[in-house]
PDB file of C-alpha atoms and ligand atoms in Angstrom:
ATOM      1  CA  MET A 205     -18.741   8.358  10.424  1.00 74.00           C
ATOM      2  CA  THR A 206     -18.684   6.251   7.268  1.00 90.00           C
ATOM      3  CA  VAL A 207     -17.687   2.592   7.066  1.00 97.00           C
ATOM      4  CA  GLU A 208     -15.235   2.314   4.178  1.00 98.00           C
ATOM      5  CA  LYS A 209     -13.064  -0.296   2.517  1.00 98.00           C
ATOM      6  CA  THR A 210      -9.485   0.345   1.459  1.00 98.00           C
ATOM      7  CA  LEU A 211      -6.628  -1.613  -0.077  1.00 98.00           C
ATOM      8  CA  SER A 212      -3.379  -2.094   1.822  1.00 99.00           C
ATOM      9  CA  ILE A 213      -0.215  -3.439   0.213  1.00 99.00           C
ATOM     10  CA  ILE A 214       2.787  -4.470   2.278  1.00 99.00           C
ATOM     11  CA  LYS A 215       5.421  -3.877  -0.414  1.00 99.00           C
ATOM     12  CA  PRO A 216       8.383  -6.107  -1.425  1.00 98.00           C
ATOM     13  CA  ASP A 217      10.886  -4.272   0.824  1.00 98.00           C
ATOM     14  CA  ALA A 218       8.823  -4.875   3.975  1.00 98.00           C
ATOM     15  CA  VAL A 219       8.008  -8.504   3.094  1.00 98.00           C
ATOM     16  CA  ALA A 220      11.718  -9.191   2.412  1.00 98.00           C
ATOM     17  CA  ASP A 221      12.638  -7.533   5.742  1.00 98.00           C
ATOM     18  CA  LYS A 222      10.111  -9.816   7.526  1.00 98.00           C
ATOM     19  CA  ILE A 223       8.212  -6.915   9.101  1.00 98.00           C
ATOM     20  CA  ALA A 224       4.796  -7.793   7.632  1.00 98.00           C
ATOM     21  CA  GLY A 225       3.701  -9.028  11.062  1.00 98.00           C
ATOM     22  CA  LYS A 226       4.667  -5.762  12.765  1.00 98.00           C
ATOM     23  CA  ILE A 227       2.734  -3.788  10.124  1.00 98.00           C
ATOM     24  CA  ILE A 228      -0.348  -6.032  10.469  1.00 98.00           C
ATOM     25  CA  ASP A 229      -0.156  -5.497  14.243  1.00 98.00           C
ATOM     26  CA  MET A 230      -0.253  -1.701  13.727  1.00 98.00           C
ATOM     27  CA  ILE A 231      -3.223  -2.075  11.354  1.00 98.00           C
ATOM     28  CA  GLU A 232      -5.189  -4.158  13.865  1.00 98.00           C
ATOM     29  CA  ASN A 233      -4.339  -1.758  16.689  1.00 98.00           C
ATOM     30  CA  ALA A 234      -5.837   1.065  14.595  1.00 98.00           C
ATOM     31  CA  ASP A 235      -9.304  -0.550  14.613  1.00 95.00           C
ATOM     32  CA  LEU A 236      -9.064  -1.632  10.986  1.00 98.00           C
ATOM     33  CA  ASN A 237     -10.606  -5.024  10.245  1.00 98.00           C
ATOM     34  CA  ILE A 238      -8.809  -7.325   7.810  1.00 98.00           C
ATOM     35  CA  VAL A 239     -11.592  -8.621   5.567  1.00 98.00           C
ATOM     36  CA  LYS A 240      -9.334 -10.341   3.002  1.00 98.00           C
ATOM     37  CA  MET A 241      -5.594 -11.010   2.918  1.00 98.00           C
ATOM     38  CA  LYS A 242      -3.206 -12.882   0.614  1.00 98.00           C
ATOM     39  CA  LYS A 243       0.457 -13.065  -0.286  1.00 98.00           C
ATOM     40  CA  MET A 244       1.073 -12.673  -4.014  1.00 98.00           C
ATOM     41  CA  HIS A 245       3.645 -11.636  -6.593  1.00 98.00           C
ATOM     42  CA  PHE A 246       2.721  -8.795  -8.966  1.00 98.00           C
ATOM     43  CA  ASP A 247       3.556  -9.305 -12.632  1.00 98.00           C
ATOM     44  CA  THR A 248       4.501  -6.342 -14.819  1.00 98.00           C
ATOM     45  CA  ASP A 249       1.045  -6.050 -16.387  1.00 98.00           C
ATOM     46  CA  LEU A 250      -0.674  -5.861 -12.992  1.00 98.00           C
ATOM     47  CA  ALA A 251       1.879  -3.367 -11.613  1.00 98.00           C
ATOM     48  CA  GLN A 252       1.457  -1.144 -14.689  1.00 98.00           C
ATOM     49  CA  ARG A 253      -2.336  -1.218 -14.430  1.00 98.00           C
ATOM     50  CA  PHE A 254      -2.255  -0.702 -10.663  1.00 98.00           C
ATOM     51  CA  TYR A 255      -0.111   2.436 -10.959  1.00 98.00           C
ATOM     52  CA  ASP A 256      -1.627   3.652 -14.259  1.00 96.00           C
ATOM     53  CA  VAL A 257      -2.394   7.031 -12.646  1.00 95.00           C
ATOM     54  CA  HIS A 258       1.388   7.616 -12.352  1.00 97.00           C
ATOM     55  CA  LYS A 259       2.343   6.497 -15.887  1.00 98.00           C
ATOM     56  CA  GLU A 260       3.567   9.969 -16.954  1.00 98.00           C
ATOM     57  CA  ARG A 261       5.649  10.451 -13.787  1.00 98.00           C
ATOM     58  CA  PRO A 262       9.449  10.053 -13.976  1.00 98.00           C
ATOM     59  CA  PHE A 263       9.448   7.380 -11.251  1.00 98.00           C
ATOM     60  CA  TYR A 264       6.869   5.126 -12.965  1.00 98.00           C
ATOM     61  CA  ASN A 265       9.242   2.538 -14.494  1.00 98.00           C
ATOM     62  CA  ASP A 266      11.281   2.225 -11.280  1.00 98.00           C
ATOM     63  CA  LEU A 267       8.053   1.873  -9.300  1.00 98.00           C
ATOM     64  CA  VAL A 268       6.790  -0.938 -11.553  1.00 98.00           C
ATOM     65  CA  ASP A 269      10.189  -2.715 -11.383  1.00 98.00           C
ATOM     66  CA  PHE A 270      10.175  -2.456  -7.593  1.00 98.00           C
ATOM     67  CA  MET A 271       6.638  -3.798  -7.242  1.00 98.00           C
ATOM     68  CA  VAL A 272       7.478  -6.934  -9.264  1.00 98.00           C
ATOM     69  CA  SER A 273      10.803  -7.491  -7.444  1.00 98.00           C
ATOM     70  CA  GLY A 274       9.352  -9.793  -4.769  1.00 98.00           C
ATOM     71  CA  PRO A 275       6.180 -10.938  -3.046  1.00 98.00           C
ATOM     72  CA  VAL A 276       3.736  -8.546  -1.402  1.00 99.00           C
ATOM     73  CA  VAL A 277       0.929  -8.983   1.142  1.00 99.00           C
ATOM     74  CA  VAL A 278      -2.376  -7.409   0.097  1.00 99.00           C
ATOM     75  CA  MET A 279      -5.338  -6.750   2.381  1.00 99.00           C
ATOM     76  CA  GLU A 280      -8.863  -5.456   2.084  1.00 98.00           C
ATOM     77  CA  LEU A 281      -9.361  -3.341   5.191  1.00 98.00           C
ATOM     78  CA  GLU A 282     -12.683  -2.120   6.538  1.00 98.00           C
ATOM     79  CA  GLY A 283     -13.624   0.325   9.242  1.00 98.00           C
ATOM     80  CA  GLU A 284     -14.936   3.774  10.037  1.00 98.00           C
ATOM     81  CA  ASN A 285     -13.105   6.255   7.802  1.00 98.00           C
ATOM     82  CA  ALA A 286     -10.766   3.402   6.848  1.00 98.00           C
ATOM     83  CA  ILE A 287      -9.107   5.306   3.979  1.00 98.00           C
ATOM     84  CA  ALA A 288      -7.990   8.282   6.082  1.00 98.00           C
ATOM     85  CA  ASN A 289      -7.353   6.114   9.144  1.00 98.00           C
ATOM     86  CA  TYR A 290      -4.997   3.803   7.251  1.00 98.00           C
ATOM     87  CA  ARG A 291      -3.241   6.698   5.470  1.00 98.00           C
ATOM     88  CA  ASN A 292      -2.691   8.279   8.892  1.00 98.00           C
ATOM     89  CA  ILE A 293      -0.964   5.194  10.311  1.00 98.00           C
ATOM     90  CA  MET A 294       1.072   4.735   7.085  1.00 98.00           C
ATOM     91  CA  GLY A 295       2.544   8.248   7.412  1.00 98.00           C
ATOM     92  CA  ALA A 296       3.751  10.529   4.609  1.00 98.00           C
ATOM     93  CA  THR A 297       4.809   8.994   1.266  1.00 98.00           C
ATOM     94  CA  ASN A 298       8.367  10.180   1.871  1.00 98.00           C
ATOM     95  CA  PRO A 299       9.566   8.517   5.101  1.00 98.00           C
ATOM     96  CA  SER A 300      11.758  11.542   5.896  1.00 98.00           C
ATOM     97  CA  GLU A 301       8.504  13.512   6.294  1.00 98.00           C
ATOM     98  CA  ALA A 302       6.555  10.753   8.065  1.00 98.00           C
ATOM     99  CA  SER A 303       5.646  10.844  11.743  1.00 98.00           C
ATOM    100  CA  PRO A 304       8.084   8.683  13.751  1.00 98.00           C
ATOM    101  CA  GLU A 305       5.128   6.633  15.093  1.00 98.00           C
ATOM    102  CA  SER A 306       3.839   5.806  11.602  1.00 98.00           C
ATOM    103  CA  ILE A 307       4.631   2.656   9.598  1.00 98.00           C
ATOM    104  CA  ARG A 308       6.831   4.570   7.149  1.00 98.00           C
ATOM    105  CA  GLY A 309       8.394   6.642   9.924  1.00 98.00           C
ATOM    106  CA  LYS A 310       9.385   3.467  11.783  1.00 98.00           C
ATOM    107  CA  TYR A 311      10.343   1.122   8.966  1.00 98.00           C
ATOM    108  CA  ALA A 312      10.685   2.719   5.493  1.00 98.00           C
ATOM    109  CA  SER A 313      14.068   3.541   3.977  1.00 97.00           C
ATOM    110  CA  SER A 314      13.179   5.887   1.063  1.00 98.00           C
ATOM    111  CA  ILE A 315      10.314   7.310  -0.993  1.00 98.00           C
ATOM    112  CA  ASP A 316      10.808   4.429  -3.453  1.00 98.00           C
ATOM    113  CA  LYS A 317      11.024   1.716  -0.811  1.00 98.00           C
ATOM    114  CA  ASN A 318       8.321   3.009   1.499  1.00 98.00           C
ATOM    115  CA  CYS A 319       6.967  -0.305   2.874  1.00 98.00           C
ATOM    116  CA  VAL A 320       3.251   0.182   2.283  1.00 99.00           C
ATOM    117  CA  HIS A 321       0.581   1.471  -0.074  1.00 98.00           C
ATOM    118  CA  GLY A 322      -2.946   2.576   0.776  1.00 98.00           C
ATOM    119  CA  SER A 323      -5.778   3.774  -1.454  1.00 98.00           C
ATOM    120  CA  ASP A 324      -6.231   7.552  -1.390  1.00 98.00           C
ATOM    121  CA  ALA A 325      -9.997   7.900  -2.080  1.00 98.00           C
ATOM    122  CA  THR A 326     -13.178   5.815  -2.378  1.00 98.00           C
ATOM    123  CA  ASP A 327     -12.988   5.604  -6.183  1.00 97.00           C
ATOM    124  CA  THR A 328      -9.334   4.511  -6.187  1.00 97.00           C
ATOM    125  CA  ALA A 329     -10.092   2.022  -3.388  1.00 98.00           C
ATOM    126  CA  ALA A 330     -12.820   0.435  -5.529  1.00 98.00           C
ATOM    127  CA  TYR A 331     -10.495   0.324  -8.573  1.00 97.00           C
ATOM    128  CA  GLU A 332      -7.563  -1.132  -6.621  1.00 98.00           C
ATOM    129  CA  LEU A 333      -9.657  -3.688  -4.689  1.00 98.00           C
ATOM    130  CA  GLY A 334     -11.214  -4.816  -7.978  1.00 98.00           C
ATOM    131  CA  LEU A 335      -7.795  -5.291  -9.588  1.00 98.00           C
ATOM    132  CA  ILE A 336      -6.410  -7.299  -6.675  1.00 98.00           C
ATOM    133  CA  PHE A 337      -9.389  -9.265  -5.372  1.00 98.00           C
ATOM    134  CA  GLY A 338     -11.687  -9.296  -8.417  1.00 93.00           C
TER     135      GLY A 338
HETATM  136  P1  CMP B 488       2.492   4.688  -3.162  1.00 94.75           P
HETATM  137  O1  CMP B 488       1.634   5.185  -2.063  1.00 94.75           O
HETATM  138  O2  CMP B 488       2.536   3.225  -3.404  1.00 94.75           O
HETATM  139  O3  CMP B 488       2.071   5.426  -4.527  1.00 94.75           O
HETATM  140  C1  CMP B 488       2.962   5.599  -5.605  1.00 94.75           C
HETATM  141  C2  CMP B 488       4.388   5.343  -5.216  1.00 94.75           C
HETATM  142  O4  CMP B 488       5.361   5.955  -6.045  1.00 94.75           O
HETATM  143  C3  CMP B 488       4.659   5.940  -3.849  1.00 94.75           C
HETATM  144  O5  CMP B 488       3.994   5.179  -2.868  1.00 94.75           O
HETATM  145  C4  CMP B 488       6.177   5.941  -3.797  1.00 94.75           C
HETATM  146  O6  CMP B 488       6.686   4.706  -3.320  1.00 94.75           O
HETATM  147  C5  CMP B 488       6.570   6.066  -5.272  1.00 94.75           C
HETATM  148  N1  CMP B 488       7.210   7.349  -5.549  1.00 94.75           N
HETATM  149  C6  CMP B 488       8.483   7.520  -5.964  1.00 94.75           C
HETATM  150  N2  CMP B 488       8.771   8.822  -6.140  1.00 94.75           N
HETATM  151  C7  CMP B 488       7.653   9.512  -5.831  1.00 94.75           C
HETATM  152  C8  CMP B 488       7.313  10.909  -5.808  1.00 94.75           C
HETATM  153  N3  CMP B 488       8.195  11.867  -6.152  1.00 94.75           N
HETATM  154  N4  CMP B 488       6.056  11.250  -5.419  1.00 94.75           N
HETATM  155  C9  CMP B 488       5.149  10.295  -5.096  1.00 94.75           C
HETATM  156  N5  CMP B 488       5.412   8.960  -5.103  1.00 94.75           N
HETATM  157  C10 CMP B 488       6.647   8.564  -5.455  1.00 94.75           C
END
């Protein structure tokens, strides 16, 4: 078992729907420790840099617009196998394919408005945590 850090974002749709608390509850019940947490509003430059890996994808501009559309809650999470553990409780990127017990299965409305983001590997976690928390 490896203790890892990962970045969680509760996206603008979930913050606007006032379900951040329910999502944080699921995170804490999954044995993930919240090391840092803040509410913030992405600007376009940060959203573009955050999702730079997707810049050639057709959904990139819509994704950036969505991420700047309202406040988000960002967290640094820590725990054993935190990256895989958090991705497991988030569920599949497309909520129609997500387990009904997962965050996206319970709360997300579409692949674009899918409530949460989580880092997918140790190198992306380090990049994303650096961008958000410095
Ligand atoms: P996220 O985990 O934040 O990573 C990139 C986001 O792009 C993803 O969640 C989705 O919200 C969004 N997205 C939109 N269309 C797609 C797609 N076809 N494949 C992957 N991600 C997509």
